[in-house]
Coordinates of C-alpha atoms in Angstrom, one line a residue:
Chain A
X1 CA -16.7 15.2 0.0
X2 CA -14.6 14.6 2.9
X3 CA -11.3 12.4 3.2
X4 CA -11.7 9.2 5.2
X5 CA -8.7 7.5 7.0
X6 CA -8.7 4.4 5.1
X7 CA -5.6 4.1 3.5
X8 CA -5.8 3.5 -0.2
X9 CA -2.9 3.0 -1.3
X10 CA 0.0 2.5 1.3
X11 CA 4.3 2.0 0.9
X12 CA 6.3 0.0 3.4
X13 CA 10.0 0.4 3.2
X14 CA 9.3 0.1 -0.7
X15 CA 12.7 0.0 -1.9
X16 CA 14.2 -0.4 -5.9
X17 CA 17.5 -1.0 -7.2
X18 CA 18.9 -1.6 -10.7
X19 CA 21.7 -3.7 -9.9
X20 CA 24.0 -1.4 -7.6
X21 CA 22.2 1.9 -9.2
X22 CA 19.6 3.3 -6.6
X23 CA 15.8 4.1 -7.6
X24 CA 14.0 4.4 -4.6
X25 CA 14.8 3.6 -1.0
X26 CA 13.0 2.9 2.0
X27 CA 9.6 4.6 1.1
X28 CA 6.8 4.6 3.9
X29 CA 3.7 6.1 2.7
X30 CA 0.1 6.2 3.3
X31 CA -2.4 7.9 1.0
X32 CA -5.9 8.2 2.1
X33 CA -9.0 7.7 0.3
X34 CA -10.5 10.8 -1.5
X35 CA -7.3 12.7 -0.9
X36 CA -5.0 14.4 -4.1
X37 CA -1.5 13.5 -3.1
X38 CA 1.5 15.0 -5.1
X39 CA 4.7 12.7 -5.5
X40 CA 7.1 15.9 -5.7
X41 CA 11.3 15.8 -6.9
X42 CA 13.4 16.6 -9.8
X43 CA 14.0 14.1 -12.3
X44 CA 15.9 11.0 -11.7
X45 CA 14.5 11.5 -7.8
X46 CA 12.7 7.9 -8.0
X47 CA 9.0 9.1 -8.5
X48 CA 8.6 6.8 -11.6
X49 CA 10.4 4.1 -10.6
X50 CA 7.5 4.2 -7.4
X51 CA 5.0 4.6 -9.6
X52 CA 5.9 1.3 -11.4
X53 CA 5.9 -0.5 -8.4
X54 CA 2.8 0.8 -7.5
X55 CA 1.7 -0.6 -11.5
X56 CA 3.3 -3.9 -11.3
X57 CA 5.6 -3.1 -13.9
X58 CA 9.1 -3.5 -11.5
X59 CA 9.3 -5.8 -8.7
X60 CA 10.4 -4.1 -5.6
X61 CA 13.7 -5.1 -4.4
X62 CA 12.7 -4.8 -0.7
X63 CA 9.5 -4.0 1.1
X64 CA 5.6 -3.7 -0.1
X65 CA 3.3 -1.7 -1.7
X66 CA -0.6 -1.9 -2.0
X67 CA -3.6 -0.4 -3.3
X68 CA -6.8 -1.2 -1.8
X69 CA -4.9 -3.7 0.8
X70 CA -4.1 -5.9 -2.6
X71 CA -0.1 -6.6 -3.1
X72 CA 0.7 -4.6 -6.2
X73 CA 2.9 -6.7 -7.7
X74 CA 1.3 -10.1 -6.8
X75 CA -2.9 -8.9 -7.1
X76 CA -2.1 -6.8 -10.0
X77 CA -4.4 -7.1 -12.1
X78 CA -7.4 -6.8 -9.8
X79 CA -5.6 -3.6 -8.8
X80 CA -6.0 -2.7 -12.5
X81 CA -9.6 -3.1 -13.1
X82 CA -10.0 -0.2 -10.4
X83 CA -6.9 2.0 -11.1
X84 CA -6.1 4.8 -14.0
X85 CA -2.1 5.4 -15.3
X86 CA -0.7 7.8 -17.1
X87 CA 3.0 6.6 -17.4
X88 CA 5.8 8.6 -17.4
X89 CA 7.0 8.1 -20.9
X90 CA 3.2 7.6 -22.9
X91 CA 4.4 5.4 -25.8
X92 CA 1.0 4.6 -27.6
X93 CA 0.2 2.4 -30.3
X94 CA 1.5 4.5 -33.2
X95 CA -0.2 2.6 -36.4
X96 CA -3.5 2.8 -34.6
X97 CA -6.1 5.8 -35.1
X98 CA -7.1 7.2 -31.3
X99 CA -10.7 5.7 -31.4
X100 CA -9.1 2.3 -32.5
X101 CA -6.9 2.7 -29.8
X102 CA -9.7 3.6 -27.0
X103 CA -11.7 0.8 -28.4
X104 CA -8.8 -1.6 -27.7
X105 CA -8.4 -0.2 -24.2
X106 CA -12.2 -0.2 -23.9
X107 CA -12.4 -3.8 -24.3
X108 CA -9.6 -4.8 -21.3
X109 CA -13.0 -3.9 -19.1
X110 CA -16.1 -4.4 -21.3
X111 CA -18.6 -1.7 -20.9
X112 CA -16.8 0.4 -18.4
X113 CA -16.1 3.6 -20.0
X114 CA -18.5 6.0 -18.6
X115 CA -16.5 8.9 -19.2
X116 CA -14.7 8.4 -22.3
X117 CA -17.1 10.5 -24.8
X118 CA -17.0 13.6 -22.3
X119 CA -13.5 13.4 -21.7
X120 CA -12.5 13.1 -25.8
X121 CA -14.9 16.5 -26.0
X122 CA -12.9 18.2 -23.3
X123 CA -9.6 17.3 -24.5
X124 CA -10.7 18.4 -27.8
X125 CA -9.3 15.0 -29.3
X126 CA -9.5 14.2 -33.2
X127 CA -10.1 10.9 -32.7
X128 CA -10.0 10.1 -36.3
X129 CA -6.2 10.9 -36.4
X130 CA -3.4 8.0 -36.6
X131 CA -1.2 8.4 -33.1
X132 CA 1.5 8.4 -34.8
X133 CA 0.8 12.2 -36.6
X134 CA -0.1 13.2 -33.2
X135 CA 1.6 16.0 -31.4
X136 CA 2.9 15.3 -27.9
X137 CA 0.8 17.4 -26.5
X138 CA -2.3 15.3 -28.1
X139 CA -0.6 12.4 -27.2
X140 CA -0.9 13.6 -23.6
X141 CA -4.2 14.2 -23.9
X142 CA -4.8 10.7 -25.2
X143 CA -3.1 9.3 -22.5
X144 CA -5.4 11.4 -19.6
X145 CA -8.4 10.0 -21.6
X146 CA -7.1 6.2 -21.2
X147 CA -6.2 6.8 -17.9
X148 CA -9.9 8.6 -17.0
X149 CA -12.4 6.7 -19.2
X150 CA -13.2 3.9 -17.2
X151 CA -14.2 6.1 -14.2
X152 CA -11.2 4.6 -11.6
X153 CA -11.1 4.5 -8.2
X154 CA -7.8 5.4 -7.9
X155 CA -5.8 7.5 -10.2
X156 CA -1.7 7.0 -10.2
X157 CA -0.4 9.8 -12.8
X158 CA 3.1 10.3 -13.9
X159 CA 3.6 14.1 -14.9
X160 CA 0.7 13.7 -16.4
X161 CA 0.3 17.5 -17.9
X162 CA 3.9 17.1 -19.3
X163 CA 3.7 18.6 -23.3
X164 CA 0.1 20.2 -22.7
X165 CA -0.6 23.8 -23.3
X166 CA -1.9 26.1 -20.4
X167 CA -5.3 26.0 -21.5
X168 CA -5.0 22.1 -21.7
X169 CA -3.5 21.9 -18.3
X170 CA -6.2 24.2 -16.5
X171 CA -9.1 21.4 -18.1
X172 CA -6.7 18.4 -16.4
X173 CA -6.7 20.9 -13.0
X174 CA -10.3 20.8 -13.6
X175 CA -10.6 17.2 -13.9
X176 CA -8.7 16.6 -10.9
X177 CA -11.0 19.0 -8.6
X178 CA -14.0 17.2 -10.3
X179 CA -12.5 13.6 -9.2
X180 CA -11.5 15.3 -5.6
X181 CA -15.4 16.4 -5.2
X182 CA -16.2 12.6 -6.2
X183 CA -14.2 11.0 -3.7
X184 CA -11.4 9.7 -6.2
X185 CA -8.1 9.1 -4.7
X186 CA -5.4 10.6 -6.9
X187 CA -1.5 9.9 -6.7
X188 CA 0.4 12.5 -8.9
X189 CA 4.2 12.9 -9.5
X190 CA 5.2 16.2 -11.0
X191 CA 8.4 18.5 -10.5
X192 CA 6.6 21.7 -10.9
X193 CA 5.9 23.2 -7.5
X194 CA 3.1 24.9 -9.0
X195 CA 1.2 22.6 -9.8
X196 CA 1.0 20.4 -7.0
X197 CA 0.7 23.6 -4.8
X198 CA -2.6 23.7 -7.0
X199 CA -4.2 20.4 -7.3
X200 CA -3.0 18.5 -4.4
X201 CA -4.0 18.3 -0.3
X202 CA -0.7 16.9 0.4
X203 CA 2.7 16.7 -1.0
X204 CA 5.4 14.2 -0.4
X205 CA 9.1 15.4 -1.4
X206 CA 11.2 13.2 -2.9
X207 CA 14.9 13.6 -3.8
X208 CA 17.9 11.0 -4.7
X209 CA 15.5 8.0 -4.2
X210 CA 14.8 9.2 -0.7
X211 CA 11.1 10.6 0.8
X212 CA 12.3 13.6 3.0
X213 CA 9.1 15.2 3.7
X214 CA 5.5 14.9 3.4
X215 CA 3.2 18.0 4.1
X216 CA 0.2 19.6 3.4
X217 CA -0.2 22.4 1.3
X218 CA -0.5 24.8 3.9
X219 CA 2.4 23.7 5.4
X220 CA 4.5 24.1 2.2
X221 CA 3.4 27.3 1.5
X222 CA 4.6 28.5 5.1
X223 CA 8.3 26.7 4.2
X224 CA 8.3 28.0 0.9
X225 CA 10.8 30.9 0.4
X226 CA 10.2 33.7 -2.4
X227 CA 12.2 36.7 -3.9
X228 CA 9.6 39.8 -3.9
X229 CA 11.6 42.5 -6.1
X230 CA 10.3 46.3 -5.2
X231 CA 11.1 49.4 -7.1
X232 CA 9.9 52.2 -5.1
X233 CA 9.5 55.8 -5.7
X234 CA 9.8 57.0 -2.2
X235 CA 13.0 55.1 -0.1
X236 CA 11.8 53.1 2.4
X237 CA 14.1 51.9 5.1
X238 CA 14.9 48.2 4.9
X239 CA 14.6 47.7 8.5
X240 CA 11.0 48.8 8.1
X241 CA 10.5 45.2 6.2
X242 CA 13.0 43.3 8.1
X243 CA 10.9 43.7 11.2
X244 CA 8.1 41.7 9.9
X245 CA 8.6 38.3 11.1
X246 CA 7.8 36.8 7.9
X247 CA 10.8 38.5 5.7
X248 CA 13.8 36.6 6.3
X249 CA 16.3 39.0 4.5
X250 CA 16.0 42.5 2.5
X251 CA 18.8 43.6 -0.5
X252 CA 18.9 46.8 -1.6
X253 CA 20.1 47.1 -5.0
X254 CA 20.4 50.4 -6.9
X255 CA 17.0 50.8 -8.6
X256 CA 14.9 48.2 -6.4
X257 CA 14.8 46.4 -3.0
X258 CA 14.8 42.5 -2.6
X259 CA 12.4 40.9 -0.2
X260 CA 13.0 37.5 0.8
X261 CA 9.5 36.1 2.5
X262 CA 8.6 32.8 4.0
X263 CA 4.9 32.0 4.3
X264 CA 1.8 34.1 4.4
X265 CA 2.3 37.5 2.3
X266 CA -0.7 39.7 3.8
X267 CA 1.6 41.9 6.6
X268 CA 4.0 42.6 3.5
X269 CA 1.0 43.6 1.3
X270 CA 0.0 45.9 3.7
X271 CA 3.0 47.2 4.7
X272 CA 4.2 48.0 0.7
X273 CA 0.9 49.8 0.2
X274 CA 1.7 52.6 2.8
X275 CA 4.4 53.3 0.2
X276 CA 4.7 54.5 -3.5
X277 CA 5.6 51.4 -5.6
X278 CA 6.6 51.9 -9.3
X279 CA 6.8 48.1 -10.1
X280 CA 6.8 44.8 -7.9
X281 CA 7.9 41.0 -9.2
X282 CA 6.9 38.2 -7.1
X283 CA 8.1 35.4 -8.9
X284 CA 7.4 31.8 -8.0
X285 CA 10.5 29.5 -6.7
X286 CA 11.8 26.8 -8.9
X287 CA 11.7 23.5 -7.5
X288 CA 15.5 23.4 -6.6
X289 CA 15.0 27.2 -5.1
X290 CA 12.7 25.3 -2.9
X291 CA 15.2 22.7 -2.4
X292 CA 17.6 24.7 -1.4
X293 CA 15.2 26.6 1.3
X294 CA 14.2 22.9 2.4
X295 CA 17.4 22.1 3.3
X296 CA 18.9 25.4 4.6
X297 CA 15.6 24.3 7.0
X298 CA 17.1 20.9 7.7
X299 CA 20.5 21.8 8.0
X300 CA 19.2 24.9 10.5
X301 CA 17.3 22.5 12.4
X302 CA 20.0 19.5 12.8
X303 CA 22.5 22.0 14.1
X304 CA 23.2 21.8 18.1
Chain B
X1 CA -5.8 -16.0 -22.3
X2 CA -7.5 -12.5 -23.7
X3 CA -9.3 -12.3 -27.0
X4 CA -9.0 -8.8 -27.4
X5 CA -4.8 -8.7 -27.5
X6 CA -5.7 -12.1 -29.7
X7 CA -7.8 -10.0 -32.2
X8 CA -5.6 -7.1 -32.0
X9 CA -2.3 -9.2 -32.9
X10 CA -4.7 -10.5 -36.1
X11 CA -5.3 -6.7 -37.2
X12 CA -1.8 -5.4 -36.4
X13 CA -0.1 -8.2 -38.6
X14 CA -3.1 -8.8 -41.3
X15 CA -1.0 -7.1 -43.8
X16 CA 2.2 -8.5 -43.2
X17 CA 0.1 -12.2 -42.8
X18 CA -1.3 -12.1 -46.2
X19 CA 2.0 -11.0 -47.7
X20 CA 3.5 -14.4 -46.2
X21 CA 0.8 -16.3 -47.2
X22 CA 0.7 -15.0 -51.0
X23 CA 4.3 -15.5 -51.3
X24 CA 4.7 -19.2 -50.2
X25 CA 1.8 -19.6 -52.2
X26 CA 3.3 -18.3 -54.8
X27 CA 6.5 -19.9 -55.1
X28 CA 4.5 -23.0 -54.7
X29 CA 2.6 -22.3 -57.5
X30 CA 5.8 -21.5 -59.4
X31 CA 7.8 -24.8 -58.6
X32 CA 4.2 -26.7 -59.6
X33 CA 4.2 -24.7 -62.8
X34 CA 7.7 -25.8 -63.6
X35 CA 7.5 -29.2 -63.1
X36 CA 5.5 -30.5 -66.1
X37 CA 8.4 -29.6 -68.4
X38 CA 10.8 -31.0 -65.8
X39 CA 8.7 -34.1 -65.8
X40 CA 9.1 -34.8 -69.6
X41 CA 12.8 -34.9 -69.7
X42 CA 13.1 -37.3 -66.4
X43 CA 16.2 -39.0 -67.6
X44 CA 18.3 -35.7 -68.1
X45 CA 17.0 -34.9 -64.6
X46 CA 18.0 -37.9 -63.0
X47 CA 21.6 -38.1 -64.9
X48 CA 21.9 -34.4 -63.7
X49 CA 21.1 -35.6 -60.0
X50 CA 23.3 -38.5 -60.5
X51 CA 26.1 -36.2 -61.6
X52 CA 25.7 -33.9 -58.4
X53 CA 28.7 -34.5 -55.7
X54 CA 28.2 -37.1 -53.3
X55 CA 28.6 -34.0 -50.4
X56 CA 25.9 -31.9 -51.7
X57 CA 23.8 -34.7 -52.3
X58 CA 24.0 -35.8 -48.7
X59 CA 23.4 -32.0 -48.0
X60 CA 20.3 -31.9 -49.9
X61 CA 19.2 -35.9 -49.2
X62 CA 20.7 -38.3 -50.7
X63 CA 17.2 -40.5 -50.7
X64 CA 14.8 -37.9 -51.9
X65 CA 14.0 -38.9 -55.6
X66 CA 14.5 -36.1 -57.5
X67 CA 12.5 -37.3 -60.2
X68 CA 9.4 -37.4 -58.7
X69 CA 6.7 -34.3 -57.8
X70 CA 6.9 -34.7 -53.9
X71 CA 10.6 -35.7 -53.9
X72 CA 10.9 -32.2 -56.3
X73 CA 9.2 -30.3 -54.1
X74 CA 10.6 -31.7 -50.7
X75 CA 13.9 -30.8 -52.3
X76 CA 13.5 -27.7 -53.6
X77 CA 10.9 -26.0 -51.4
X78 CA 11.0 -27.9 -47.9
X79 CA 14.3 -28.5 -47.5
X80 CA 15.7 -25.2 -46.4
X81 CA 13.3 -22.7 -48.5
X82 CA 9.8 -22.6 -46.6
X83 CA 12.3 -23.6 -43.0
X84 CA 13.3 -19.9 -43.9
X85 CA 10.2 -18.6 -44.6
X86 CA 8.5 -20.1 -41.9
X87 CA 10.7 -19.1 -38.9
X88 CA 11.2 -15.6 -40.4
X89 CA 7.3 -15.3 -39.7
X90 CA 7.4 -17.1 -36.5
X91 CA 11.0 -15.0 -35.6
X92 CA 9.3 -12.1 -36.4
X93 CA 5.7 -12.4 -34.7
X94 CA 7.7 -13.7 -31.3
X95 CA 10.0 -11.3 -30.9
X96 CA 7.9 -8.5 -31.5
X97 CA 5.2 -9.6 -29.2
X98 CA 7.0 -9.0 -26.3
X99 CA 10.4 -7.6 -26.6
X100 CA 9.1 -5.6 -29.7
X101 CA 6.4 -4.0 -27.4
X102 CA 8.7 -3.3 -24.3
X103 CA 11.3 -1.9 -27.2
X104 CA 8.6 0.8 -28.3
X105 CA 7.4 1.7 -24.5
X106 CA 4.0 0.3 -25.1
X107 CA 4.0 -2.8 -22.8
X108 CA 3.8 -0.5 -19.8
X109 CA 0.2 1.0 -21.4
X110 CA -0.9 -2.9 -22.4
X111 CA -0.1 -3.6 -18.6
X112 CA -1.8 -1.2 -17.0
X113 CA -5.0 -2.8 -18.2
X114 CA -6.5 -5.6 -16.3
X115 CA -4.8 -8.5 -18.0
X116 CA -2.0 -10.9 -16.3
X117 CA 1.7 -11.0 -17.8
X118 CA 0.8 -14.9 -18.5
X119 CA -2.5 -14.2 -20.3
X120 CA -0.3 -11.6 -22.6
X121 CA 2.5 -14.3 -23.0
X122 CA -0.3 -17.2 -24.1
X123 CA -2.7 -14.9 -26.2
X124 CA 0.4 -13.7 -28.4
X125 CA 1.2 -17.6 -28.5
X126 CA -2.3 -18.4 -29.8
X127 CA -2.2 -15.9 -32.3
X128 CA 1.5 -17.1 -33.4
X129 CA -0.1 -20.7 -33.7
X130 CA -2.7 -19.8 -35.6
X131 CA -0.7 -17.4 -37.8
X132 CA 1.5 -20.4 -38.5
X133 CA -1.4 -22.6 -39.2
X134 CA -2.8 -20.4 -41.7
X135 CA 0.7 -20.1 -43.5
X136 CA 1.0 -23.7 -44.1
X137 CA -2.3 -23.8 -45.5
X138 CA -1.6 -21.0 -47.7
X139 CA 1.3 -23.4 -49.0
X140 CA -0.4 -26.7 -49.1
X141 CA -3.7 -25.7 -50.6
X142 CA -2.1 -24.1 -53.7
X143 CA 0.7 -26.8 -53.7
X144 CA -2.3 -29.9 -53.7
X145 CA -4.8 -27.5 -56.2
X146 CA -2.0 -27.2 -58.6
X147 CA -1.1 -31.2 -58.6
X148 CA -4.4 -31.7 -59.6
X149 CA -4.2 -29.1 -62.2
X150 CA -0.8 -30.6 -63.6
X151 CA -2.0 -34.1 -62.8
X152 CA 1.1 -34.7 -60.6
X153 CA 0.9 -37.6 -57.9
X154 CA 0.6 -35.7 -54.6
X155 CA -1.0 -37.5 -51.6
X156 CA -3.3 -35.8 -49.8
X157 CA -2.6 -37.5 -46.3
X158 CA 1.3 -36.8 -47.1
X159 CA 0.5 -33.2 -47.3
X160 CA -1.5 -33.1 -44.2
X161 CA 1.2 -35.4 -42.5
X162 CA 4.3 -32.8 -44.0
X163 CA 1.7 -29.6 -42.6
X164 CA 2.0 -31.5 -39.0
X165 CA 5.7 -31.8 -39.0
X166 CA 6.2 -27.9 -40.7
X167 CA 4.1 -26.7 -38.0
X168 CA 5.8 -28.8 -34.7
X169 CA 9.4 -27.6 -36.4
X170 CA 8.7 -24.0 -37.0
X171 CA 6.4 -23.8 -33.5
X172 CA 9.9 -24.9 -31.8
X173 CA 11.7 -21.9 -33.2
X174 CA 8.8 -19.7 -32.6
X175 CA 8.9 -20.7 -29.1
X176 CA 12.3 -20.2 -28.5
X177 CA 11.7 -17.1 -30.2
X178 CA 9.0 -16.1 -27.4
X179 CA 11.3 -17.5 -24.4
X180 CA 14.6 -14.5 -26.3
X181 CA 11.6 -12.0 -26.2
X182 CA 10.6 -12.4 -22.9
X183 CA 14.1 -12.3 -22.0
X184 CA 15.7 -9.3 -23.9
X185 CA 14.0 -5.5 -24.1
X186 CA 15.5 -5.0 -27.4
X187 CA 13.6 -6.6 -30.1
X188 CA 17.2 -6.7 -32.0
X189 CA 18.6 -8.9 -30.1
X190 CA 15.8 -11.2 -29.7
X191 CA 15.4 -11.9 -33.2
X192 CA 19.4 -12.1 -33.3
X193 CA 19.0 -15.0 -31.1
X194 CA 16.3 -16.7 -33.4
X195 CA 18.7 -16.3 -36.5
X196 CA 21.8 -17.3 -34.9
X197 CA 20.1 -20.3 -33.8
X198 CA 18.3 -21.2 -37.0
X199 CA 21.9 -21.0 -38.3
X200 CA 23.7 -22.8 -35.9
X201 CA 20.9 -25.8 -36.1
X202 CA 21.5 -26.0 -39.8
X203 CA 25.3 -26.0 -39.4
X204 CA 25.4 -28.2 -37.0
X205 CA 22.9 -30.8 -39.2
X206 CA 25.5 -30.5 -42.3
X207 CA 28.7 -30.8 -40.6
X208 CA 27.2 -33.7 -38.3
X209 CA 26.8 -36.1 -41.8
X210 CA 30.5 -35.3 -42.6
X211 CA 32.2 -35.7 -39.3
X212 CA 31.8 -38.5 -36.5
X213 CA 32.8 -36.0 -33.9
X214 CA 30.1 -33.5 -34.5
X215 CA 27.7 -36.3 -35.3
X216 CA 28.4 -37.0 -31.4
X217 CA 26.4 -33.7 -31.1
X218 CA 24.0 -33.9 -34.0
X219 CA 20.7 -34.3 -31.5
X220 CA 21.2 -30.9 -30.5
X221 CA 20.3 -29.4 -33.6
X222 CA 16.5 -29.1 -34.2
X223 CA 17.3 -30.1 -38.3
X224 CA 18.1 -33.6 -36.8
X225 CA 14.6 -34.3 -36.5
X226 CA 13.6 -32.8 -39.9
X227 CA 13.1 -35.2 -42.4
X228 CA 10.5 -33.7 -44.7
X229 CA 10.1 -36.5 -47.4
X230 CA 8.5 -39.7 -45.7
X231 CA 5.8 -37.5 -44.4
X232 CA 5.0 -35.9 -47.9
X233 CA 5.6 -39.1 -49.9
X234 CA 4.2 -42.1 -47.6
X235 CA 2.2 -39.6 -44.4
X236 CA 4.6 -41.7 -42.5
X237 CA 5.4 -39.5 -39.1
X238 CA 7.5 -40.2 -36.7
X239 CA 5.8 -39.1 -33.5
X240 CA 9.0 -39.5 -31.5
X241 CA 10.6 -36.6 -33.8
X242 CA 7.5 -34.8 -33.4
X243 CA 7.9 -35.3 -29.5
X244 CA 11.1 -33.6 -29.6
X245 CA 9.8 -30.4 -31.0
X246 CA 6.5 -30.3 -28.8
X247 CA 8.8 -30.9 -25.4
X248 CA 11.0 -27.9 -26.7
X249 CA 7.8 -25.7 -27.6
X250 CA 6.4 -26.5 -24.2
X251 CA 9.5 -26.0 -22.5
X252 CA 10.4 -22.8 -24.1
X253 CA 6.9 -21.4 -23.7
X254 CA 6.5 -22.5 -20.3
X255 CA 10.1 -20.5 -19.3
X256 CA 9.0 -17.9 -21.7
X257 CA 5.7 -17.5 -19.2
X258 CA 7.5 -17.6 -16.3
X259 CA 10.5 -15.2 -17.0
X260 CA 7.9 -12.6 -18.0
X261 CA 5.3 -13.0 -15.0
X262 CA 8.2 -12.1 -12.8
X263 CA 11.0 -9.6 -15.0
X264 CA 11.2 -5.6 -14.7
X265 CA 9.1 -3.9 -17.6
X266 CA 11.3 -0.5 -17.5
X267 CA 11.5 1.4 -20.5

């Protein structure tokens, strides 16, 4: 489904201080209807603070956040009719069985739970178990069902795959894809770069309480620096690889060559194919690697 | 007001509510069952009461006749014992309602649903009031039935009047409990505040009876307006005392809702 230009989530100078401690500062952001937006940043960057303000859990120190044109603090009840949320720290009612918890949350939106049965099946939930007996992964699955089961227009998800095993992570990504096809808006925070690359259309990068960049995934990929370690049977010259515009550096080690690449890998792969390659590893960068390269770029851009 | 929340509170608290109800009923039955043996020897009982030190009689209520069934119940049950049970119930419900949910982290899940914060507070207060009424009924019905069985005099109107006093009195503690609960994010601190308030009020009430200077501040004690015997004996209702409790309850409840509506919910 094509995305509209209408903003469903909007933040203007959104700021939160806890006493003198900064949560988030001066956040300006607009998320369009039908967009899957990733909010990427390390722990303590201000992601959860932003989500709590969007959900009306905490009051902004300054600025405003709106969802569907409604003030996230003053119109919080109306917003929550149309929003599904997974909080950052999933705390459920331990004394209840899963089906009792689902019933309880259901009754806040009577008659509106079109996805409940399907989600319970997809995430393989045993609804007869008591919540306190669930593993953290299963609790996260319950939180996913609670957020999605009333088929909300907007989903606000704080680190939604935390604790999920790889199979269920994949199931979750499939679910997000379906939401995209159905024109839902998703605001998803994460500290996992590969996750936002995989599911998001645009990414906002937040660090130390400030939004430092908003990019499309394509722009992000172009900017991302990765290291390829290659062991050759022949001994090609480093200069051959350095000549490629995407390669930013080549380091020769005793038994392998480390090629640092930014952006598209097609030309490099084609060049590698002209040599005898014994082994190759191509690791995804960590978030910190990404931030280092990101700040290197910013530093270079700031130089006169 | 949200009936889903009220229903959830009832289901969550049903076991403890039943235990409290059985406890107050059992204590009442115990008091009723020992009264006939005491009534058989009223002269000794009267002598015993007369021999109590004046100070002790003042503390327990010098004008309450120990030799009547309603006086005996007032002294043995409603002067302090029932108050401790009632306030314990009230504090437990009130502090668990808001601070308890914040403490456990479930408030974030609750407030992610389309329910206003004021509605959360009011729904939990409604359960608290209903639970308290149930506890009072569980106290009074066995007492009245027991009195009929042992053929002791216990006025129905008096029982009803005392029920009213107990409800208003404990509601004032409960409402202050809600205020503390709305204020703190830690249930333990809220409980500590209610218990501290109960001890302060009781100590001030006693000290004010012995010291003129402290007596000037007697009005600050919630026990100052609590005099159960006239209610129990002659169904005499002091509406001004009840108005004080109602005023405290309404003010504390309004402040609790107002503060909870504005505060940050952060785990």
